[in-house]
Coordinates of C-alpha atoms in Angstrom, one line a residue:
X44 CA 12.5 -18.3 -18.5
X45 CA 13.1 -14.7 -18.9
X46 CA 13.7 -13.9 -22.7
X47 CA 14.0 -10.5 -24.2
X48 CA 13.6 -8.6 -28.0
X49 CA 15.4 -5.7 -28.6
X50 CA 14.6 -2.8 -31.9
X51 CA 12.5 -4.1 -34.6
X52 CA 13.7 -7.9 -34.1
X53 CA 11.6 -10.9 -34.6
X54 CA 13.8 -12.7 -32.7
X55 CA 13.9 -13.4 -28.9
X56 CA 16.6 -14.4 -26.9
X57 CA 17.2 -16.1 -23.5
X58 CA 18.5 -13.5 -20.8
X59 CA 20.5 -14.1 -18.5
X60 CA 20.2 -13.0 -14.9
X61 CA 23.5 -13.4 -12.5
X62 CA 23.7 -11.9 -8.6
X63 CA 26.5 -10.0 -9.0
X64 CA 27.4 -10.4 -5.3
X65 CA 27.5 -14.0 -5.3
X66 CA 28.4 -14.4 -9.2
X67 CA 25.8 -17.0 -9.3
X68 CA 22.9 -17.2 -12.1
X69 CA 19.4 -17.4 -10.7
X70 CA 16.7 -19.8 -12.0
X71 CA 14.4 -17.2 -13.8
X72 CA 11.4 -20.6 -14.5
X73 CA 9.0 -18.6 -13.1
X74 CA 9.3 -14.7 -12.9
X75 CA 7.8 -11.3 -12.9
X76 CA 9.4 -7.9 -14.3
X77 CA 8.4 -4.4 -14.2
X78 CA 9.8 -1.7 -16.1
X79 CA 8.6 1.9 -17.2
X80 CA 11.3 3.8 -19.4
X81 CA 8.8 6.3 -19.1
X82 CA 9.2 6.8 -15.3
X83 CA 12.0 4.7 -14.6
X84 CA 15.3 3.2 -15.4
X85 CA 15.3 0.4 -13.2
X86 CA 14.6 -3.1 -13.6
X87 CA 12.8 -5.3 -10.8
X88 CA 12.9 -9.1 -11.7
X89 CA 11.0 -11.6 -9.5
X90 CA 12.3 -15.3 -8.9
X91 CA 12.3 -18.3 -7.3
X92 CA 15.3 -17.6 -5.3
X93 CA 14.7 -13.8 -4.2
X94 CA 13.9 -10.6 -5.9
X95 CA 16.4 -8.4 -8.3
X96 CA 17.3 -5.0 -9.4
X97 CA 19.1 -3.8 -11.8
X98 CA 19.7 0.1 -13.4
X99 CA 20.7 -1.4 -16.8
X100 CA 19.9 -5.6 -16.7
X101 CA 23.4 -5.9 -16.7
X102 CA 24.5 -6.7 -13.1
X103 CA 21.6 -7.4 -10.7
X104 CA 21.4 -7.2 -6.7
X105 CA 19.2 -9.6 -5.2
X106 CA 17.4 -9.7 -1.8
X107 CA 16.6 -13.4 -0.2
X108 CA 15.2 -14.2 2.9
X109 CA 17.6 -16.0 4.9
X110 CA 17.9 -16.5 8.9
X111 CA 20.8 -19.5 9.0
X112 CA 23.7 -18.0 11.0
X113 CA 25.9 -20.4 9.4
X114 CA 25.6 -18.3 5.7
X115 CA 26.5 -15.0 5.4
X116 CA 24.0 -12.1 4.6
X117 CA 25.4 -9.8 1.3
X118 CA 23.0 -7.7 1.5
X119 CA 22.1 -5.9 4.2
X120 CA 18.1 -6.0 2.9
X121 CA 17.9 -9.6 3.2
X122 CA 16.1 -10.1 6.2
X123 CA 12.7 -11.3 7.8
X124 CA 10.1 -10.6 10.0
X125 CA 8.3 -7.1 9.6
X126 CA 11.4 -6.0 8.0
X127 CA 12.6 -7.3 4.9
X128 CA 10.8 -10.1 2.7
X129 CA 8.2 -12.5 4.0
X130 CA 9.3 -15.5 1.2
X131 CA 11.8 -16.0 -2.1
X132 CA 9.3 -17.3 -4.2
X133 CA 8.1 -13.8 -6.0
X134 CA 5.5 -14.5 -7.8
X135 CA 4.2 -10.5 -8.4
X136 CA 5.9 -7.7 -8.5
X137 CA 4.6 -4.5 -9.5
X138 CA 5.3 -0.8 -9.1
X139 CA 3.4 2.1 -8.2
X140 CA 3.6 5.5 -9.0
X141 CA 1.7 8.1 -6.8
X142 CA 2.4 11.8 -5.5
X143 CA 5.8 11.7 -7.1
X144 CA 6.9 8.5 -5.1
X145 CA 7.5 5.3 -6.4
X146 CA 6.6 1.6 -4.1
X147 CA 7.8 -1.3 -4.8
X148 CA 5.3 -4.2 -4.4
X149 CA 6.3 -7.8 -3.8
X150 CA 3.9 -11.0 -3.0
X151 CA 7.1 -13.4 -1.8
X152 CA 6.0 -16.8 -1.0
X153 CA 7.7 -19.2 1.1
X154 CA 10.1 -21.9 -0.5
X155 CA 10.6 -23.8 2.7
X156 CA 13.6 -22.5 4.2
X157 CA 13.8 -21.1 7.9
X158 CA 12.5 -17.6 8.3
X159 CA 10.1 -17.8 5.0
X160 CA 6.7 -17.5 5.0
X161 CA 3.7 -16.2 2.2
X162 CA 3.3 -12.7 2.4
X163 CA 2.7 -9.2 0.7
X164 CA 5.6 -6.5 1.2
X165 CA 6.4 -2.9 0.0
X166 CA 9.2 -1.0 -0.5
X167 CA 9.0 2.9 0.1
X168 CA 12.8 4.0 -0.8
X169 CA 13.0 2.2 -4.1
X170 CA 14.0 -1.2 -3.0
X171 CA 16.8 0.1 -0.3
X172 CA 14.5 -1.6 2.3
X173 CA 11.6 -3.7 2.4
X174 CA 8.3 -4.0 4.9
X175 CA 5.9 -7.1 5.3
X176 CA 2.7 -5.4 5.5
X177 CA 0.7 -9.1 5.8
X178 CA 2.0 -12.0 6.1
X179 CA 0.1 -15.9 6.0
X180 CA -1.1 -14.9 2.4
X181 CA -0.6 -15.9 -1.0
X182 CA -0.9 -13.1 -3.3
X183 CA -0.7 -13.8 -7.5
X184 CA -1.2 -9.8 -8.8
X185 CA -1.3 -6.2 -7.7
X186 CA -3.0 -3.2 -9.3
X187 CA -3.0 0.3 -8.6
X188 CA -5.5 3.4 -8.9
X189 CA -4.0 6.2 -7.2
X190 CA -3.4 5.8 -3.3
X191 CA -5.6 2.7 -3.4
X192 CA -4.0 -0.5 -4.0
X193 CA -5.8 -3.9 -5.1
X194 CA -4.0 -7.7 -4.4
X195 CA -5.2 -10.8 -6.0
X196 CA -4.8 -13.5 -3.2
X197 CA -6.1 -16.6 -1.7
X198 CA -8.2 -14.9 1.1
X199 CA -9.9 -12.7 -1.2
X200 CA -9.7 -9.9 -3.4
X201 CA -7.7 -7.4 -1.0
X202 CA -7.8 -3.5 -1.1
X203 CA -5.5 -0.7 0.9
X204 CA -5.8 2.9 1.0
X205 CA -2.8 3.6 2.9
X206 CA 0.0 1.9 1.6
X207 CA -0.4 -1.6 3.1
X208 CA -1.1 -0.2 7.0
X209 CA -4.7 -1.4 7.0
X210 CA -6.2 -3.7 4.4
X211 CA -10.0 -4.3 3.2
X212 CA -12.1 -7.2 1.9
X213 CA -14.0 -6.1 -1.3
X214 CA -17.6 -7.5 -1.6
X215 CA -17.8 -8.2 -5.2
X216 CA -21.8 -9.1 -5.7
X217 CA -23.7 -7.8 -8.9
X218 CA -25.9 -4.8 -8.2
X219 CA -28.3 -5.8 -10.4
X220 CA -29.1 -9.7 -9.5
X221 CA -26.9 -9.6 -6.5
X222 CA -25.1 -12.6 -7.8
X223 CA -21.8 -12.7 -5.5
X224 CA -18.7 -14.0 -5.6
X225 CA -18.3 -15.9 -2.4
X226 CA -16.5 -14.4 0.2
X227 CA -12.8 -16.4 1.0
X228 CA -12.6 -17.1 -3.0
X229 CA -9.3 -17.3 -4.2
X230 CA -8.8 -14.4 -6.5
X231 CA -5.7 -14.7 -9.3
X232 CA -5.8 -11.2 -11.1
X233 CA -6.9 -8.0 -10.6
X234 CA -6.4 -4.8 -12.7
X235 CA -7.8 -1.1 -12.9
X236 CA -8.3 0.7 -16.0
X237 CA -10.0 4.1 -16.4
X238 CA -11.3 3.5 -12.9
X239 CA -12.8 0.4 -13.9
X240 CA -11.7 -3.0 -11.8
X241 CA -11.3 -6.1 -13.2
X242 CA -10.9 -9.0 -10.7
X243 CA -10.4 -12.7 -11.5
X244 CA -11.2 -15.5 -9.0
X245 CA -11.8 -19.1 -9.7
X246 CA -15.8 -18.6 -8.9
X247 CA -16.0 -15.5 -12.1
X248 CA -14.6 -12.4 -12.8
X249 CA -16.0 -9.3 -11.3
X250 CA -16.2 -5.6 -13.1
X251 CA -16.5 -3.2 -11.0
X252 CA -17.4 0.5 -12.7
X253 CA -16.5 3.8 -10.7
X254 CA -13.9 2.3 -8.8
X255 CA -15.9 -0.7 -7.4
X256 CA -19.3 1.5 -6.4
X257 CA -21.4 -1.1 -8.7
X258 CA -20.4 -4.2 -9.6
X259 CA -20.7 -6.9 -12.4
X260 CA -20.2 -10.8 -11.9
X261 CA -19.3 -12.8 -15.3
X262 CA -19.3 -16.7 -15.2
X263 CA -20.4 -19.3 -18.1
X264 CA -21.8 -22.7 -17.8
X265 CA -22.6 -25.4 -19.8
X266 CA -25.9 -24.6 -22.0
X267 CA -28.7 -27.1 -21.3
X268 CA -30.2 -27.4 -24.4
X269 CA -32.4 -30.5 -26.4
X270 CA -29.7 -32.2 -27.1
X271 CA -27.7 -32.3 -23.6
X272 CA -27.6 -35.6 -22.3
X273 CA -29.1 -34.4 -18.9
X274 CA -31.6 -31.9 -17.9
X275 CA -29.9 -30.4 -15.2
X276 CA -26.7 -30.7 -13.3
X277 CA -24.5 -29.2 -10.9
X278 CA -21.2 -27.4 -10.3
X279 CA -18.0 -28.0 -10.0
X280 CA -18.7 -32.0 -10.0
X281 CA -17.3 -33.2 -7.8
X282 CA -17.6 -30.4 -4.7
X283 CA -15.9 -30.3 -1.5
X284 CA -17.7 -27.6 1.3
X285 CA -14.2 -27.0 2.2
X286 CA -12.3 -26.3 -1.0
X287 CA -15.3 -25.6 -3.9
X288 CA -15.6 -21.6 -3.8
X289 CA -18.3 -20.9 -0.8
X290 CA -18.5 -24.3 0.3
X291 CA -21.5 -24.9 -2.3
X292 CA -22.6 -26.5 -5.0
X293 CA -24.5 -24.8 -7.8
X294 CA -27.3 -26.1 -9.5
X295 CA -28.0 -25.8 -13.4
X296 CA -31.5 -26.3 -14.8
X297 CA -34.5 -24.8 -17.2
X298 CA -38.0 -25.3 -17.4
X299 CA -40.3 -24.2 -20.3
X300 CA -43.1 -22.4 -18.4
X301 CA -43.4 -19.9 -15.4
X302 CA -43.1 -21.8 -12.1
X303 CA -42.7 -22.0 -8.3
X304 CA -39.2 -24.2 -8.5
X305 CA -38.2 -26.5 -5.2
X306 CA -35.0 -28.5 -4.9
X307 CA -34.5 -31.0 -2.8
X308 CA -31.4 -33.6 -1.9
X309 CA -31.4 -37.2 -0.9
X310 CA -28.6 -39.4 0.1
X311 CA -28.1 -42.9 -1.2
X312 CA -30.8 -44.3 0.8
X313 CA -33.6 -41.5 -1.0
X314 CA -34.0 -39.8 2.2
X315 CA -34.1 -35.8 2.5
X316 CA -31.1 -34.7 3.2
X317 CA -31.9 -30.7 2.5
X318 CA -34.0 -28.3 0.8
X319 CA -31.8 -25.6 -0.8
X320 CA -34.9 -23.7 -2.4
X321 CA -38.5 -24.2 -1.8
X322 CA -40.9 -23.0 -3.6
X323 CA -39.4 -20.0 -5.0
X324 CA -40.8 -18.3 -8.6
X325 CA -38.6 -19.0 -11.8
X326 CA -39.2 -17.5 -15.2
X327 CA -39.8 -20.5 -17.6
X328 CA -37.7 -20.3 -20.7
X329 CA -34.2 -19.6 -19.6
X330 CA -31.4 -21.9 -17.6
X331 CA -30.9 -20.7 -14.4
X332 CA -27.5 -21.0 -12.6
X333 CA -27.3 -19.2 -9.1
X334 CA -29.5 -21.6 -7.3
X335 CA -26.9 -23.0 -4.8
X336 CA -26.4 -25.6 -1.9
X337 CA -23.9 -25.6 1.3
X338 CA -23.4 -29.2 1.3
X339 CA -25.2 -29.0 4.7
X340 CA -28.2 -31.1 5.8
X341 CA -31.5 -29.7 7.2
X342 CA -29.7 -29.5 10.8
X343 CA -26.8 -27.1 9.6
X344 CA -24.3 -29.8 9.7
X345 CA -21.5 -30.7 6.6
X346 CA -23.1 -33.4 5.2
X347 CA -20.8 -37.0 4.3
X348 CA -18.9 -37.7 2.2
X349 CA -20.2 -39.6 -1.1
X350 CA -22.8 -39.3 -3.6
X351 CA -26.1 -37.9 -3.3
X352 CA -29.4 -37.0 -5.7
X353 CA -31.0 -34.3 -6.0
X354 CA -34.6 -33.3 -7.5
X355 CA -35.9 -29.9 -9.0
X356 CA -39.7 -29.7 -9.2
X357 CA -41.5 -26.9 -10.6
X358 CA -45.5 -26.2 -9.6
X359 CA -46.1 -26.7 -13.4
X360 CA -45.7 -30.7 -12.6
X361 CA -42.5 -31.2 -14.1
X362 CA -39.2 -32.7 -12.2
X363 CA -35.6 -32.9 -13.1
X364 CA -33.1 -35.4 -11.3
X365 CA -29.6 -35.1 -11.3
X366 CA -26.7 -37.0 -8.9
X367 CA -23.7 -34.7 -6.6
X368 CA -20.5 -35.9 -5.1
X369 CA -19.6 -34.7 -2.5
X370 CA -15.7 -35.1 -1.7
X371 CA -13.3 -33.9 1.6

């Protein structure tokens, strides 16, 4: 809910938030608010019934999507298509502040009802109107550095330089060891600080310095050590191509010495299914976690569902076996 703390209180208390159009009080279980007394007076609250504004969180006006003839529109805002909200569900809402204009951002996701659908949308007068700049999208979080504006959302981590009229991928792959975040991985935050991006996605987080001209990529695994009660493994466990980020499977292992490392994958009947790596040099002391698979066989084809084994073998005579499911 939305809950508030006002002076030098301790205490918090449950806020209400009531359309004063309708008189009716909307669910506030999931929200987002923006508000800058440095810049700003006005409050923006995000809902699951439609987005609200409000010069003094007393009375708010809310926009909805809505396309029924049979109800009647109170606000003249409260439309669809490239005008107007793509969906009710708001589940970011952010402002920016450039070249003494303000936009409103909204990701409003569809709820079901006719005329929604998942989509990004800006507001150039200060909320007077809305525009759906991309629709078919789920966005979770936007950030701003100057013109250039950043959108967490499932088809990537999404940048525009012109206020939502074009719209660009970012590669986010580590300059040094060119470790990537796979492209189409759903992304869930992003912010900018001191011209520094910082982008979370559900395959790492990504840091890219100098406004995303070098990047790093942060992720953690499990340490293999003596006492693990296998050698090597994979990730996640289980793995779908269609749903796992990159449609791949990552493999964990370590070897003690220098070494030429080849993995290879079976099916249930021991035969080769694929070769992800072969015979590629490893340093010997350290776990290695980049080494990945496509869940494809030799042919280029998604391989079955169900479990399969796989072997790492290093030129020093050592091997390491360890089992993947595969799943829809």
């Amino acid at each position: 809910g939305f809950y508030r703390r006002t002076g030098g209180s301790d205490n918090w208390v449950e806020f209400t938030v009531i359309d004063t159009t309708t008189e009716v009080r909307r669910d506030t279980t999931v929200l987002s608010l923006m508000f800058n007394q440095d810049v700003d007076t006005t409050f923006w609250v995000g809902t699951i019934a439609g987005i609200g504004a409000s010069p003094n969180a007393i009375g708010w006006d809310f926009d909805t999507v809505n396309l029924d003839p049979g109800i009647f529109d109170h606000n003249i805002r409260a439309t669809s298509g490239d005008e107007g909200l793509t969906g009710n569900f708001v589940t970011a809402l952010e402002v920016q502040y450039y070249d003494n204009k303000r936009y409103v951002w909204v990701a409003g996701n569809s709820t079901g009802l006719l005329g929604e659908t998942n989509g990004i949308n800006v507001s150039k007068d200060n909320g007077r109107t809305f525009e759906a700049v991309m629709k078919n999208v789920n966005c979770w979080n936007f950030a701003f550095n100057d013109a250039d504006v950043y959108a967490a959302t499932t088809h990537g981590l999404l940048k525009s330089s012109d206020f939502g009229e074009s719209w660009d991928t970012i590669s986010v792959v580590d300059t040094d060891d060119q470790t990537e975040i796979y492209p189409g991985t759903e992304y869930y935050g992003v912010a900018v600080v001191d011209d520094v991006i910082w982008a979370a996605s559900n395959d790492g987080i990504g840091r890219g310095a100098d406004n995303g001209t070098s990047w790093d990529v942060y992720r953690t695994f499990e340490e293999i050590t003596e006492s693990s009660e296998e050698e090597v493994y994979v990730s996640p466990l289980p793995s779908s191509p269609y749903s796992t980020p990159g449609g791949r499977v990552k493999f964990h292992y370590k070897f003690e010495t220098d070494g030429n490392i080849t993995i290879q994958v079976f099916d249930f009947s021991m035969d080769l299914v694929a070769t992800p790596l072969e015979g590629e040099f490893r340093a010997g002391g350290v776990q290695h976690d980049n080494d990945t698979w496509d869940m494809r066989n030799d042919n280029g084809d998604i391989v079955a569902t169900g479990p399969y084994y796989f072997k790492v073998a290093s030129s020093t005579g050592g091997e390491k076996w360890g089992k993947i499911m595969v799943i829809p």
